């Protein structure tokens, strides 16, 4: 099974090389591919990468503070996502946390360079082998044998490569926008499932009032209304207004179902309860 390893920058390259060698020791049935090693001199790199992507089962993207917005990383990750299921694209976070990652990379499965993260990555690779996969007990024993070696070499790579410049933490508004976007997507999926269920049962009754559907359409003006409503909810939560009272206030101006209000409120409440996490360093 071919595994595509994407990298950009010296620290990312060395970690990619370490993953290449280490993963083959743990699961010998996989065949990692890295562009710096496997593209012949004089060949067309774009054609080579395209060909490799067609034969790739899983992609691992080695991300650092320095390259997380690098065009090359974004290009290869996008190419992997286009050719594979998103569940088969794993971002390996070398010197940063999931909260440091913005879209589009934030949409993928993140792996941290610790024992738990590496074990989950190895299990993902092993399960993709199908009939050739190792039994769980054998895989665990092999992992326990080779994990200390990875940890030692990984620490050495961090020591040998330059420490990235401290990156300013994401702003509260940035994280709020991402959280609200996720909430909206979840609500759309729920409403679609409810609608499908209603139609399959022979019911023609709408799930939401027409005015509610209109309020959350994709038109720019309506998006602003939705944003205004969510900002108002967030403000009222900060002011310690009871949930039931917030719903009464919001429903006067905005047409909204109780289920949608609950999903937005719960997400914003968690955010409002952690203000210190968004303070600039």
Short mmCIF file of C-alpha atoms in Angstrom, two decimals:
data_model
loop_
_atom_site.label_atom_id
_atom_site.label_comp_id
_atom_site.label_asym_id
_atom_site.label_seq_id
_atom_site.Cartn_x
_atom_site.Cartn_y
_atom_site.Cartn_z
CA UNK A 1 0.00 0.00 0.00
CA UNK A 2 1.41 3.37 -1.02
CA UNK A 3 1.44 6.24 1.51
CA UNK A 4 2.08 9.76 0.19
CA UNK A 5 4.18 11.91 2.57
CA UNK A 6 3.97 15.66 1.94
CA UNK A 7 6.45 18.16 3.40
CA UNK A 8 7.80 21.71 3.01
CA UNK A 9 10.81 23.19 4.82
CA UNK A 10 13.79 21.56 6.52
CA UNK A 11 12.09 20.52 9.77
CA UNK A 12 9.12 19.11 7.88
CA UNK A 13 11.45 17.29 5.46
CA UNK A 14 13.41 15.60 8.24
CA UNK A 15 10.24 14.50 10.04
CA UNK A 16 8.86 13.19 6.76
CA UNK A 17 12.04 11.18 6.28
CA UNK A 18 11.77 9.85 9.84
CA UNK A 19 8.14 8.79 9.27
CA UNK A 20 9.13 7.13 6.01
CA UNK A 21 11.72 4.90 7.66
CA UNK A 22 9.90 4.33 10.96
CA UNK A 23 6.54 3.38 9.46
CA UNK A 24 8.16 0.73 7.28
CA UNK A 25 9.66 -0.84 10.40
CA UNK A 26 6.29 -0.96 12.12
CA UNK A 27 4.17 -2.00 9.12
CA UNK A 28 6.30 -3.57 6.41
CA UNK A 29 3.39 -3.86 3.97
CA UNK A 30 3.24 -0.11 3.37
CA UNK A 31 5.32 1.79 0.82
CA UNK A 32 5.83 5.48 1.72
CA UNK A 33 6.53 7.94 -1.09
CA UNK A 34 8.30 11.31 -0.69
CA UNK A 35 8.88 13.71 -3.58
CA UNK A 36 12.46 14.63 -2.59
CA UNK A 37 13.55 11.00 -2.77
CA UNK A 38 11.42 9.39 -5.44
CA UNK A 39 11.26 11.91 -8.32
CA UNK A 40 14.00 11.25 -10.87
CA UNK A 41 16.16 14.16 -11.93
CA UNK A 42 14.92 15.71 -15.16
CA UNK A 43 11.41 14.29 -14.82
CA UNK A 44 8.33 16.49 -14.69
CA UNK A 45 7.55 16.77 -10.98
CA UNK A 46 3.89 17.67 -11.50
CA UNK A 47 3.28 14.62 -13.68
CA UNK A 48 5.14 12.40 -11.23
CA UNK A 49 3.12 13.64 -8.26
CA UNK A 50 -0.14 13.25 -10.18
CA UNK A 51 0.78 9.67 -11.04
CA UNK A 52 1.70 8.91 -7.44
CA UNK A 53 -1.57 10.33 -6.15
CA UNK A 54 -3.49 7.95 -8.39
CA UNK A 55 -1.78 5.01 -6.68
CA UNK A 56 -1.91 6.41 -3.13
CA UNK A 57 -4.18 5.02 -0.42
CA UNK A 58 -3.35 7.45 2.42
CA UNK A 59 -1.69 10.86 2.61
CA UNK A 60 0.32 12.21 5.55
CA UNK A 61 1.04 15.96 5.54
CA UNK A 62 3.91 17.11 7.78
CA UNK A 63 2.92 20.55 9.09
CA UNK A 64 4.99 23.04 11.09
CA UNK A 65 4.45 26.60 12.27
CA UNK A 66 6.57 27.74 9.34
CA UNK A 67 4.76 25.90 6.55
CA UNK A 68 1.12 25.70 7.66
CA UNK A 69 0.20 28.43 5.15
CA UNK A 70 2.78 27.40 2.56
CA UNK A 71 1.31 27.20 -0.98
CA UNK A 72 3.10 23.89 -1.65
CA UNK A 73 1.60 22.24 1.43
CA UNK A 74 -1.85 23.55 0.52
CA UNK A 75 -1.43 22.33 -3.07
CA UNK A 76 -0.42 18.79 -2.18
CA UNK A 77 -3.03 18.55 0.58
CA UNK A 78 -5.71 19.73 -1.83
CA UNK A 79 -4.57 17.22 -4.42
CA UNK A 80 -4.68 14.44 -1.82
CA UNK A 81 -8.15 15.46 -0.65
CA UNK A 82 -9.41 15.53 -4.22
CA UNK A 83 -8.11 12.06 -4.95
CA UNK A 84 -8.89 10.44 -1.59
CA UNK A 85 -11.56 10.37 1.07
CA UNK A 86 -10.89 13.08 3.68
CA UNK A 87 -10.67 10.37 6.32
CA UNK A 88 -7.53 9.15 4.56
CA UNK A 89 -5.68 12.46 4.72
CA UNK A 90 -3.79 12.86 8.02
CA UNK A 91 -2.07 16.09 9.04
CA UNK A 92 0.97 15.45 11.25
CA UNK A 93 1.36 18.47 13.54
CA UNK A 94 5.07 18.71 14.31
CA UNK A 95 5.33 21.81 16.49
CA UNK A 96 1.81 23.18 16.81
CA UNK A 97 -1.65 22.31 18.13
CA UNK A 98 -4.96 21.69 16.30
CA UNK A 99 -6.22 25.10 17.46
CA UNK A 100 -3.37 26.71 15.47
CA UNK A 101 -4.68 25.30 12.19
CA UNK A 102 -7.04 27.25 9.96
CA UNK A 103 -9.14 26.09 7.03
CA UNK A 104 -8.68 24.30 4.72
CA UNK A 105 -6.20 22.22 6.76
CA UNK A 106 -8.46 22.36 9.83
CA UNK A 107 -10.89 19.97 8.10
CA UNK A 108 -8.55 16.98 8.21
CA UNK A 109 -7.65 14.36 10.83
CA UNK A 110 -4.83 15.77 12.98
CA UNK A 111 -2.07 13.60 14.46
CA UNK A 112 0.09 14.87 17.30
CA UNK A 113 3.69 13.59 17.65
CA UNK A 114 3.07 11.76 20.91
CA UNK A 115 2.59 8.08 21.73
CA UNK A 116 -1.19 8.20 21.51
CA UNK A 117 -1.19 10.15 18.24
CA UNK A 118 1.33 7.86 16.57
CA UNK A 119 -0.53 4.76 17.70
CA UNK A 120 -3.77 6.05 16.16
CA UNK A 121 -1.95 6.87 12.93
CA UNK A 122 -0.43 3.38 12.79
CA UNK A 123 -3.84 1.81 13.40
CA UNK A 124 -5.32 3.88 10.58
CA UNK A 125 -2.61 2.72 8.20
CA UNK A 126 -2.95 -0.89 9.32
CA UNK A 127 -6.73 -0.94 8.89
CA UNK A 128 -6.35 0.39 5.34
CA UNK A 129 -4.39 -2.76 4.42
CA UNK A 130 -7.51 -4.90 4.57
CA UNK A 131 -6.63 -8.59 4.53
CA UNK A 132 -2.93 -7.77 4.79
CA UNK A 133 -3.30 -5.91 8.09
CA UNK A 134 -1.50 -7.07 11.23
CA UNK A 135 -3.53 -8.49 14.14
CA UNK A 136 -4.13 -5.84 16.82
CA UNK A 137 -2.03 -7.68 19.41
CA UNK A 138 0.93 -7.99 17.04
CA UNK A 139 0.61 -4.36 15.96
CA UNK A 140 0.61 -3.16 19.58
CA UNK A 141 3.73 -5.19 20.39
CA UNK A 142 5.56 -3.88 17.34
CA UNK A 143 4.54 -0.32 18.13
CA UNK A 144 5.75 -0.60 21.72
CA UNK A 145 9.11 -1.79 20.39
CA UNK A 146 9.61 1.02 17.89
CA UNK A 147 7.92 3.98 19.60
CA UNK A 148 10.95 4.87 21.79
CA UNK A 149 13.13 4.97 18.68
CA UNK A 150 10.76 7.39 16.96
CA UNK A 151 10.52 9.58 20.04
CA UNK A 152 14.31 9.79 20.37
CA UNK A 153 14.86 10.69 16.70
CA UNK A 154 11.95 13.12 16.64
CA UNK A 155 13.37 15.05 19.60
CA UNK A 156 16.73 15.08 17.81
CA UNK A 157 15.15 16.56 14.68
CA UNK A 158 13.55 19.34 16.72
CA UNK A 159 16.90 20.09 18.31
CA UNK A 160 18.76 20.13 14.99
CA UNK A 161 16.32 22.40 13.17
CA UNK A 162 15.56 26.03 13.88
CA UNK A 163 12.79 26.90 16.29
CA UNK A 164 9.93 28.61 14.45
CA UNK A 165 9.10 32.22 15.21
CA UNK A 166 6.28 32.45 17.74
CA UNK A 167 2.98 32.69 15.92
CA UNK A 168 0.31 35.04 17.21
CA UNK A 169 -2.63 33.02 18.58
CA UNK A 170 -5.81 32.96 16.55
CA UNK A 171 -8.19 35.74 17.49
CA UNK A 172 -11.45 35.11 19.31
CA UNK A 173 -13.39 36.25 16.24
CA UNK A 174 -11.48 33.83 14.01
CA UNK A 175 -12.23 30.86 16.25
CA UNK A 176 -15.83 32.01 16.69
CA UNK A 177 -16.34 32.19 12.93
CA UNK A 178 -14.98 28.67 12.50
CA UNK A 179 -17.15 27.35 15.31
CA UNK A 180 -20.27 28.98 13.90
CA UNK A 181 -19.51 27.64 10.44
CA UNK A 182 -19.28 24.11 11.84
CA UNK A 183 -22.53 24.62 13.76
CA UNK A 184 -24.33 25.80 10.63
CA UNK A 185 -23.11 22.82 8.65
CA UNK A 186 -24.29 20.45 11.37
CA UNK A 187 -27.70 22.10 11.45
CA UNK A 188 -28.07 21.82 7.66
CA UNK A 189 -27.28 18.13 7.85
CA UNK A 190 -29.81 17.59 10.62
CA UNK A 191 -32.52 19.46 8.72
CA UNK A 192 -31.77 17.47 5.55
CA UNK A 193 -32.04 14.21 7.49
CA UNK A 194 -35.33 15.36 9.03
CA UNK A 195 -36.65 16.35 5.62
CA UNK A 196 -35.64 13.01 4.07
CA UNK A 197 -37.28 11.18 6.95
CA UNK A 198 -40.44 13.24 6.57
CA UNK A 199 -40.68 12.63 2.83
CA UNK A 200 -40.05 8.90 3.18
CA UNK A 201 -42.91 8.71 5.69
CA UNK A 202 -45.26 10.42 3.24
CA UNK A 203 -45.48 13.70 5.10
CA UNK A 204 -45.46 16.92 3.11
CA UNK A 205 -45.29 19.20 6.12
CA UNK A 206 -42.22 21.51 6.13
CA UNK A 207 -39.67 20.98 8.90
CA UNK A 208 -39.18 24.72 9.39
CA UNK A 209 -41.45 27.66 8.76
CA UNK A 210 -40.74 29.32 5.38
CA UNK A 211 -39.51 32.42 7.19
CA UNK A 212 -36.95 30.31 9.09
CA UNK A 213 -35.67 28.67 5.93
CA UNK A 214 -35.30 32.11 4.35
CA UNK A 215 -33.39 33.47 7.33
CA UNK A 216 -30.61 30.93 6.82
CA UNK A 217 -30.36 30.84 3.05
CA UNK A 218 -27.01 31.30 1.38
CA UNK A 219 -27.71 34.87 0.22
CA UNK A 220 -25.11 37.36 1.56
CA UNK A 221 -27.76 39.55 3.23
CA UNK A 222 -29.29 36.59 5.02
CA UNK A 223 -25.85 35.42 6.18
CA UNK A 224 -25.41 38.80 7.85
CA UNK A 225 -28.70 38.29 9.67
CA UNK A 226 -27.53 34.92 10.90
CA UNK A 227 -24.23 36.40 12.07
CA UNK A 228 -26.08 39.22 13.85
CA UNK A 229 -28.25 36.69 15.68
CA UNK A 230 -25.27 34.60 16.77
CA UNK A 231 -23.36 37.65 17.98
CA UNK A 232 -26.40 38.72 19.99
CA UNK A 233 -26.67 35.27 21.60
CA UNK A 234 -22.97 35.34 22.44
CA UNK A 235 -23.33 38.79 24.01
CA UNK A 236 -26.30 37.70 26.14
CA UNK A 237 -24.43 34.60 27.31
CA UNK A 238 -21.54 36.78 28.43
CA UNK A 239 -24.05 38.91 30.35
CA UNK A 240 -25.24 35.77 32.20
CA UNK A 241 -28.79 36.00 30.81
CA UNK A 242 -30.66 32.68 31.37
CA UNK A 243 -30.97 30.42 28.34
CA UNK A 244 -34.79 30.51 28.26
CA UNK A 245 -34.76 34.31 28.38
CA UNK A 246 -32.20 34.46 25.55
CA UNK A 247 -34.47 32.33 23.38
CA UNK A 248 -37.41 34.63 24.07
CA UNK A 249 -35.36 37.70 23.15
CA UNK A 250 -33.84 36.19 20.01
CA UNK A 251 -37.06 34.64 18.67
CA UNK A 252 -38.73 38.06 18.61
CA UNK A 253 -36.41 39.33 15.89
CA UNK A 254 -35.15 36.11 14.30
CA UNK A 255 -37.26 33.11 13.17
CA UNK A 256 -35.48 30.14 14.72
CA UNK A 257 -36.37 26.62 15.82
CA UNK A 258 -35.64 25.42 19.35
CA UNK A 259 -33.33 22.66 18.07
CA UNK A 260 -31.25 25.13 16.06
CA UNK A 261 -31.13 27.58 18.96
CA UNK A 262 -29.95 24.79 21.30
CA UNK A 263 -27.08 23.82 18.98
CA UNK A 264 -25.92 27.43 18.56
CA UNK A 265 -26.32 28.22 22.27
CA UNK A 266 -24.36 25.16 23.41
CA UNK A 267 -21.44 25.96 21.10
CA UNK A 268 -21.32 29.63 22.04
CA UNK A 269 -21.71 28.88 25.75
CA UNK A 270 -18.58 26.69 25.68
CA UNK A 271 -16.70 29.48 23.92
CA UNK A 272 -17.92 32.13 26.36
CA UNK A 273 -16.83 30.04 29.34
CA UNK A 274 -13.20 29.96 28.14
CA UNK A 275 -12.28 33.62 27.58
CA UNK A 276 -8.71 33.16 28.87
CA UNK A 277 -7.93 30.70 26.07
CA UNK A 278 -8.20 33.49 23.52
CA UNK A 279 -6.07 36.13 25.19
CA UNK A 280 -3.14 37.28 23.08
CA UNK A 281 0.23 36.31 24.46
#
